[in-house]
Short mmCIF file of C-alpha atoms and ligand atoms in Angstrom, two decimals:
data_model
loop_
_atom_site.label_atom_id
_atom_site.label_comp_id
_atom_site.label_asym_id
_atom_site.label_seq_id
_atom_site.Cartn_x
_atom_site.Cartn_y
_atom_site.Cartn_z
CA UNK E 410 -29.73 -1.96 14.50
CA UNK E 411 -26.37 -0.02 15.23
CA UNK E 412 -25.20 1.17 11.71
CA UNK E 413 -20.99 0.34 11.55
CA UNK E 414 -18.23 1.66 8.97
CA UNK E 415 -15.27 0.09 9.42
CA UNK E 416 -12.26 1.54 7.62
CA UNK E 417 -8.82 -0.10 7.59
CA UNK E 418 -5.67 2.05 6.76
CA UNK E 419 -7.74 4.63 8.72
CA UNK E 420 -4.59 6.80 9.59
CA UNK E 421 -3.25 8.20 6.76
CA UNK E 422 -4.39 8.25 2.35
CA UNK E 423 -7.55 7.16 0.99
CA UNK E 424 -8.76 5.58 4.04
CA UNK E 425 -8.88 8.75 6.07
CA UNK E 426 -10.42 10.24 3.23
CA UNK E 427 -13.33 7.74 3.44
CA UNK E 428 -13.41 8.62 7.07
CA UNK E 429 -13.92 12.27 6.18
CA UNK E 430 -16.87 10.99 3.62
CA UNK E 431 -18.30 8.95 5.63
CA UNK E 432 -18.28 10.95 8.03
CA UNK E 433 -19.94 13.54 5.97
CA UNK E 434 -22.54 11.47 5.53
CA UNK E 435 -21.79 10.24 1.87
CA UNK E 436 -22.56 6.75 2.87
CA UNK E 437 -25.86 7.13 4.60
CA UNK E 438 -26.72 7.24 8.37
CA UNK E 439 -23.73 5.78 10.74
CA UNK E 440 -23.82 5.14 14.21
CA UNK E 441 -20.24 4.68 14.63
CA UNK E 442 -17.01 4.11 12.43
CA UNK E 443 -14.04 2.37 13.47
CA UNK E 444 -10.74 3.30 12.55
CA UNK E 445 -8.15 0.32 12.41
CA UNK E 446 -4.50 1.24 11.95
CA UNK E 447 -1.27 0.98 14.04
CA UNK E 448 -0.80 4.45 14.84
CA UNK E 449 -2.56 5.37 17.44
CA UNK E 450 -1.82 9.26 17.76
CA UNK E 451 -3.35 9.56 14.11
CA UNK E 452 -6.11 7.66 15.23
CA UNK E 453 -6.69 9.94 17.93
CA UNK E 454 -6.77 12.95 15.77
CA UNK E 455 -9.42 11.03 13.92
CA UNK E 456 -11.71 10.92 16.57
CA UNK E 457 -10.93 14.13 17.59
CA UNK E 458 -12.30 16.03 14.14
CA UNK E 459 -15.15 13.52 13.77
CA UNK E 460 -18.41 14.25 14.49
CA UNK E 461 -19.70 10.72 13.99
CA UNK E 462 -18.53 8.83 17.11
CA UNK E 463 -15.12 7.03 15.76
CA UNK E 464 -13.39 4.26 18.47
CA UNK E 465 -9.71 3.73 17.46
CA UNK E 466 -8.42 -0.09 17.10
CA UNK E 467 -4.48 0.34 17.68
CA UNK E 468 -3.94 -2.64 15.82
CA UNK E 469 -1.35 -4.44 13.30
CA UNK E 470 -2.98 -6.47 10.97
CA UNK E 471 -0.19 -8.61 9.93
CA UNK E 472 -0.69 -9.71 13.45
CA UNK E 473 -2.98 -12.57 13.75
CA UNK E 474 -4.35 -11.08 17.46
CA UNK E 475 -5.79 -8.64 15.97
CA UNK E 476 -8.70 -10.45 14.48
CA UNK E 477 -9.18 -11.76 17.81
CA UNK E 478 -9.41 -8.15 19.21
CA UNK E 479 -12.20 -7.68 16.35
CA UNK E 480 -14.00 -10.93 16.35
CA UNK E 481 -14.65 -10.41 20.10
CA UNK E 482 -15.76 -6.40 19.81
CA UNK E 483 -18.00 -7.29 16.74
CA UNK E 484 -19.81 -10.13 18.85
CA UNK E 485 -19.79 -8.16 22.05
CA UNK E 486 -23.20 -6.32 20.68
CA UNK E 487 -25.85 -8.25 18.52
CA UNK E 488 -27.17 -5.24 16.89
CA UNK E 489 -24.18 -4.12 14.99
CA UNK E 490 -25.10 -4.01 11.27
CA UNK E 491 -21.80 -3.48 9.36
CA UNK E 492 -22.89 -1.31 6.61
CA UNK E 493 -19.48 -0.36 5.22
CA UNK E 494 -16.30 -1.88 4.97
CA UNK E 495 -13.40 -0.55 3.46
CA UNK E 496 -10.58 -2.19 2.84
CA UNK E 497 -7.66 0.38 2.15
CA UNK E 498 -4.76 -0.98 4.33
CA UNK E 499 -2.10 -1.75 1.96
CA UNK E 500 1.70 -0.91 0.39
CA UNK E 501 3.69 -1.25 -2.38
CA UNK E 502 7.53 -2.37 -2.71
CA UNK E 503 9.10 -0.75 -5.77
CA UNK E 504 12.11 -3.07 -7.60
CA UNK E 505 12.72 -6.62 -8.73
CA UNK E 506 11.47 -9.54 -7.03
CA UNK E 507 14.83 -10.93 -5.37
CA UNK E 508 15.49 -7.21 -4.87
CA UNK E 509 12.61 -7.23 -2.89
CA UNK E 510 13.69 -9.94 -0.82
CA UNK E 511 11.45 -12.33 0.65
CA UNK E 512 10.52 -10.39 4.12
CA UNK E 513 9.10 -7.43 1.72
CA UNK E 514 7.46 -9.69 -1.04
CA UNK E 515 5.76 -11.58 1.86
CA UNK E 516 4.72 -8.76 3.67
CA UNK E 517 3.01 -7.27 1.10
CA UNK E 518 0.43 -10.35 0.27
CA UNK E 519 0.12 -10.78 4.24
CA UNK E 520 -1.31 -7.01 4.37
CA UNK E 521 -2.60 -6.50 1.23
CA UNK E 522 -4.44 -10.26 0.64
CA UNK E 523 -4.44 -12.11 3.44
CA UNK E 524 -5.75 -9.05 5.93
CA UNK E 525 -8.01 -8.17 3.44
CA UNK E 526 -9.20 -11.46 3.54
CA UNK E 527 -9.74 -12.28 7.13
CA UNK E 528 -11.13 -8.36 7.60
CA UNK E 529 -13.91 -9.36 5.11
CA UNK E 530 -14.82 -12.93 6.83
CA UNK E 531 -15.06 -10.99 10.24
CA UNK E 532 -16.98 -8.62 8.92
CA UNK E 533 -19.40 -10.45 6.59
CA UNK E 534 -20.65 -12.50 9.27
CA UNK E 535 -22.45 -9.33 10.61
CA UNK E 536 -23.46 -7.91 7.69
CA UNK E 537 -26.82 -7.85 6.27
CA UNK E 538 -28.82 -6.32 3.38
CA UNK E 539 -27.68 -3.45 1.51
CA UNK E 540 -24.31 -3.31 3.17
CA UNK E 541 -21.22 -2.84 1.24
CA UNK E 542 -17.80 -3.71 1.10
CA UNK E 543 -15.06 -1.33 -0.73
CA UNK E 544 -11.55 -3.04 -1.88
CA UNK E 545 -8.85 -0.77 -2.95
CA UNK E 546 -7.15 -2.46 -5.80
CA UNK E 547 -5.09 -0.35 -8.11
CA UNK E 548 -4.80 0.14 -11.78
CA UNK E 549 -1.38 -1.96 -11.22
CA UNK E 550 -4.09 -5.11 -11.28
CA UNK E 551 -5.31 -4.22 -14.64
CA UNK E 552 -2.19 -5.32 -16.24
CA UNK E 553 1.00 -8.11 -14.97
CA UNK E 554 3.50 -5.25 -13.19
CA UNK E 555 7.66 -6.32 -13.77
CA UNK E 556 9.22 -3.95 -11.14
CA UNK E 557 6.32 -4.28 -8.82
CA UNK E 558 5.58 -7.57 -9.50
CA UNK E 559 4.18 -8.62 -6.28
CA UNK E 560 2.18 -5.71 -5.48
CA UNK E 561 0.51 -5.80 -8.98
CA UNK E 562 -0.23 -9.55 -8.16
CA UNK E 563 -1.54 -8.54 -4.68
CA UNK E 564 -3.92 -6.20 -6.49
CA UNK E 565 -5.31 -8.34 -9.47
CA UNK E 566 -6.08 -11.01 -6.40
CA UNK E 567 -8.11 -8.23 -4.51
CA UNK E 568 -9.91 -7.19 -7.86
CA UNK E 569 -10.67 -11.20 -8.71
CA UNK E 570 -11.94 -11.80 -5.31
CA UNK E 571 -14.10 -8.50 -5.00
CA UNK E 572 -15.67 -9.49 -8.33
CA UNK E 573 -16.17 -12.93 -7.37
CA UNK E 574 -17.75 -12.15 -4.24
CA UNK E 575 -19.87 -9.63 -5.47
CA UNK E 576 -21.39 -12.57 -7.54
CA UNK E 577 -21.30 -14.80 -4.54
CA UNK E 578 -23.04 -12.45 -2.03
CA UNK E 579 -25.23 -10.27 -4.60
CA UNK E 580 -28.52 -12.57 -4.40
CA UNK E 581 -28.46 -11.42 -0.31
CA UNK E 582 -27.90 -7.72 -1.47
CA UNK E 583 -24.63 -7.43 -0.14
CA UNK E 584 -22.35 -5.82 -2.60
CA UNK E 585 -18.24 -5.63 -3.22
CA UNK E 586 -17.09 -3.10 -5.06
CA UNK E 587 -13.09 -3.69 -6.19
CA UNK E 588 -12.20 0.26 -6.82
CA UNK E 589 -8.40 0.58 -9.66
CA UNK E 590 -7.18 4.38 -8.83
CA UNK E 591 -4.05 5.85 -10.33
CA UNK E 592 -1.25 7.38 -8.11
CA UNK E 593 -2.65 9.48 -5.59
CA UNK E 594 -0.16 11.55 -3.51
CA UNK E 595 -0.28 9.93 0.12
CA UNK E 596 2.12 8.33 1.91
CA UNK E 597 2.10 5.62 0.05
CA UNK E 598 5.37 6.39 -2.16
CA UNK E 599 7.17 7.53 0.46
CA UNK E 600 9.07 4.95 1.46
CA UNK E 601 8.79 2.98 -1.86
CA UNK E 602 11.90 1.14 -2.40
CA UNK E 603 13.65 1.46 -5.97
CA UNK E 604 12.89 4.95 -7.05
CA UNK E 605 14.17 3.93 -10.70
CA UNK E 606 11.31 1.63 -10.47
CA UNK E 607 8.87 3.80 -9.56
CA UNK E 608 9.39 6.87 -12.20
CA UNK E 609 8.73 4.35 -14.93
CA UNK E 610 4.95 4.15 -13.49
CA UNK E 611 4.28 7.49 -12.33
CA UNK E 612 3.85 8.44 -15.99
CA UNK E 613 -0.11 7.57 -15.69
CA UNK E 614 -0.34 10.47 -13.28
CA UNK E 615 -1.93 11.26 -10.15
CA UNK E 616 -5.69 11.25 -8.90
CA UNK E 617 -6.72 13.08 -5.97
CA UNK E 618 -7.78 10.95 -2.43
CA UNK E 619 -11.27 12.89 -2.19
CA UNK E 620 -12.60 12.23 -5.91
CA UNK E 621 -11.33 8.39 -5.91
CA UNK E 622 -13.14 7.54 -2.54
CA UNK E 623 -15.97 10.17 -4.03
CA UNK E 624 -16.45 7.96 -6.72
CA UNK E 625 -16.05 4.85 -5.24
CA UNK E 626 -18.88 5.50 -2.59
CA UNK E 627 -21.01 6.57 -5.09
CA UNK E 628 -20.21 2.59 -7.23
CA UNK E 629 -20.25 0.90 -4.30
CA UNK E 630 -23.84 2.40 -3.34
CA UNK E 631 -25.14 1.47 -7.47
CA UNK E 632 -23.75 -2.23 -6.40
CA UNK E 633 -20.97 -1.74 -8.98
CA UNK E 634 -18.04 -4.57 -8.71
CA UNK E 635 -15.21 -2.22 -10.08
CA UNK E 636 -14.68 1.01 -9.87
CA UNK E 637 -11.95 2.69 -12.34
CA UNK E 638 -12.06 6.35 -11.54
CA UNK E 639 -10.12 7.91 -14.10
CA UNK E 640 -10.83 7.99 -18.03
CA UNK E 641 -7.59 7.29 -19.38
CA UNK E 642 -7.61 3.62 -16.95
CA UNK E 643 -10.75 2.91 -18.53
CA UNK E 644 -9.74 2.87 -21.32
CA UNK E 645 -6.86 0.80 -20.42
CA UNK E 646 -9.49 -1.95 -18.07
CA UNK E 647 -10.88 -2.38 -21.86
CA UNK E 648 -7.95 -2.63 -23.75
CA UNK E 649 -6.19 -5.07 -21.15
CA UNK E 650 -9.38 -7.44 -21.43
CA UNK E 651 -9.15 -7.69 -25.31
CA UNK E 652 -5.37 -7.42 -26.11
CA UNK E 653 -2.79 -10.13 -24.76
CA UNK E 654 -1.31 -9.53 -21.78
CA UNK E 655 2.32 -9.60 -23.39
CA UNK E 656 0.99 -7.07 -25.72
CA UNK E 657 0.08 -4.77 -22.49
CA UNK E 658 3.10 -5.30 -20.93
CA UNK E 659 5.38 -4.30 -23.80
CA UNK E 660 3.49 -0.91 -24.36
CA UNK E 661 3.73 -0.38 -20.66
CA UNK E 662 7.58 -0.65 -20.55
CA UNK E 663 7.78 1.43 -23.63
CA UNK E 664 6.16 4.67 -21.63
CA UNK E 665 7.58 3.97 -18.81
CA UNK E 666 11.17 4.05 -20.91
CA UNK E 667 10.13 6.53 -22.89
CA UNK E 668 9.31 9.12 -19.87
CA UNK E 669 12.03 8.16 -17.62
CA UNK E 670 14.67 8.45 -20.79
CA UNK E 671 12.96 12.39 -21.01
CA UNK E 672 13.35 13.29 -17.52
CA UNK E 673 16.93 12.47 -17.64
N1 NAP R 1681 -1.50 6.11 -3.20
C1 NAP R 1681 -1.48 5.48 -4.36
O1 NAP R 1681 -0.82 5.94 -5.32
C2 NAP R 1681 -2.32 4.26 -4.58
C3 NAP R 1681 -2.71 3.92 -5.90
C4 NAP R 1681 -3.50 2.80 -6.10
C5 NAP R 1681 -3.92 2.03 -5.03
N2 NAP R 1681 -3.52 2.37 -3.75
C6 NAP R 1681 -3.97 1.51 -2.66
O2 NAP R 1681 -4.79 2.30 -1.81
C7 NAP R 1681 -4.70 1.81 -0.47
C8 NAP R 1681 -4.43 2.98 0.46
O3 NAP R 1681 -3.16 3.51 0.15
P1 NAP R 1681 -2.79 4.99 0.57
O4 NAP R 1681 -2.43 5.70 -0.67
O5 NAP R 1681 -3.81 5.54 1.46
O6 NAP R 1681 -1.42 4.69 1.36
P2 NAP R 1681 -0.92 5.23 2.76
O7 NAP R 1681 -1.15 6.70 2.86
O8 NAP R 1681 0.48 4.73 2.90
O9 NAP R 1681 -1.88 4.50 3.82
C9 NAP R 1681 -1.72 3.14 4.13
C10 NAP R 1681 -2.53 2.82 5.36
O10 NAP R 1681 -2.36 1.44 5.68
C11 NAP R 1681 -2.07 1.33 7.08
N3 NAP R 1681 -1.24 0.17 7.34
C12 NAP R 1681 -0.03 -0.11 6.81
N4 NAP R 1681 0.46 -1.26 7.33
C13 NAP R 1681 -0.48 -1.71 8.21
C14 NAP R 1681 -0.56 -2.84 9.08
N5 NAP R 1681 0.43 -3.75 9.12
N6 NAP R 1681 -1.65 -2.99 9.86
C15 NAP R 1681 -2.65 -2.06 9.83
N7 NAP R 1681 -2.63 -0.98 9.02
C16 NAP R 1681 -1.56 -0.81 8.23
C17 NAP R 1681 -1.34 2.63 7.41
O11 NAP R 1681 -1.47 2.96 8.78
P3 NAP R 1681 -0.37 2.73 9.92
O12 NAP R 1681 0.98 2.98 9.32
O13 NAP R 1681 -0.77 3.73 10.97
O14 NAP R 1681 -0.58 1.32 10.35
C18 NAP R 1681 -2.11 3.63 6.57
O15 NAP R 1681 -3.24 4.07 7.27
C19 NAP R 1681 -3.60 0.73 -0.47
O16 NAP R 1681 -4.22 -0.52 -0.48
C20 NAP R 1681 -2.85 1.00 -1.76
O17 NAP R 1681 -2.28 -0.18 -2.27
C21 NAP R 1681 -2.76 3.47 -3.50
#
């Protein structure tokens, strides 16, 4: 068997990171990874400072070609055994819903669901024991997210369907791990939308690439569903399964108030 990773949002974050890992070996033996993203000159500087053998798929994955592009490369050689996928194409718009508008709103549950989605189908059908699949949710699915209300949405579906999956395809030893970080400095804020919006979340903090995707190899190898990496979010993943919702919300709004109403 040929031993795959395959890594969405390859060219830039946390999924470059877990091309560094994995790379590294930190997820076992690969024969190959591929690197899916649309820009292809940081794809090719991927491939350039990997040692594993990486091949580069140029591709949009809004774009419903480009699961053809995959579906015919993954059935082009039977012995492909996709050991890893990780799922860490995604963005966030910052601001009210209408605000938003319906172009951004939509875009963001094409790429961060429905991608995610038809990645995992492709994928999964050449799969076999002991591989794994690795969702990036966010701690914005933990709790209902006014100001990114979308994105949080996007997120709590990606952390509901990893879980349920997990149950769905553990008896065949294929596990999904749904991994919550905090704010990790990439380039995801930098085109973000309503800064307002933003500085009442960033009070959580920050989390470094390299110890999220650290820790989320290392739960996705124990077979565990989610994977919160920092303390403080633990505590909150507990807290938001026994307090209401409303409750969450409210106390959310307050420190995000609180810290913006400091800084000014
Ligand atoms: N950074 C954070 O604070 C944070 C916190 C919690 C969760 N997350 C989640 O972590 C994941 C990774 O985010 P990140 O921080 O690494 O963000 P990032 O640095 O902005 O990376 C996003 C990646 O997605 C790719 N991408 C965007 N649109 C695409 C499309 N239409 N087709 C194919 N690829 C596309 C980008 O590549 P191209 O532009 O080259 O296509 C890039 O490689 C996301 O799902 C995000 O929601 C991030």
């Amino acid at each position: 068997m040929r031993n795959i990773a395959i890594v969405t949002g390859a060219s830039s974050g946390v999924g470059r990171e877990f091309i560094r890992q994995l790379n590294a070996g930190a997820g076992g033996p690969l024969d190959e990874i591929w690197a899916i993203a649309r820009r292809q000159d940081r794809l090719d500087a991927i491939k350039a400072e990997s040692k594993t053998p990486v091949r580069d798929f140029a591709l949009d994955l809004t774009d419903q070609a480009s699961y053809d592009v995959i579906e015919k490369e993954l059935a082009e050689d039977e012995t492909i055994n996709v050991q890893w996928l990780i799922n860490s194409a995604g963005f966030g718009k910052y601001g009210d819903f209408t605000q938003i508008g319906e172009r951004g709103n939509a875009g963001m549950v094409r790429l961060n669901c429905l991608a995610l989605v038809q990645m995992t189908y492709h994928a999964l059908l050449r799969m076999h024991e002991g591989s794994r699949i690795v969702n990036l949710a966010s701690v914005a699915a933990l709790v209902p997210q006014p100001g990114i209300s979308v994105y949080g949405a996007t997120k709590r579906f990606v952390l509901d369907l990893s879980m349920a999956l997990d149950e769905e395809l553990g008896p065949v030893g294929i596990h999904v791990t749904a991994v919550c970080p905090k704010y990790m400095r990439t380039e995801f804020l930098d085109r973000p939308g309503d800064q307002h919006a933003v500085d009442k979340t960033t009070f959580i903090g920050f989390e470094e690439p390299r110890d999220v995707v650290r820790e989320a190899l290392a739960a996705a190898v124990r077979g565990r569903q989610v994977c919160v990496p920092s303390w403080d979010m633990k505590v909150v993943y507990v807290l938001a399964k026994i307090l209401p919702a409303r409750f969450m919300v409210a106390g959310e709004r307050f420190m995000g108030d609180w810290t913006t109403e400091r800084l000014t």
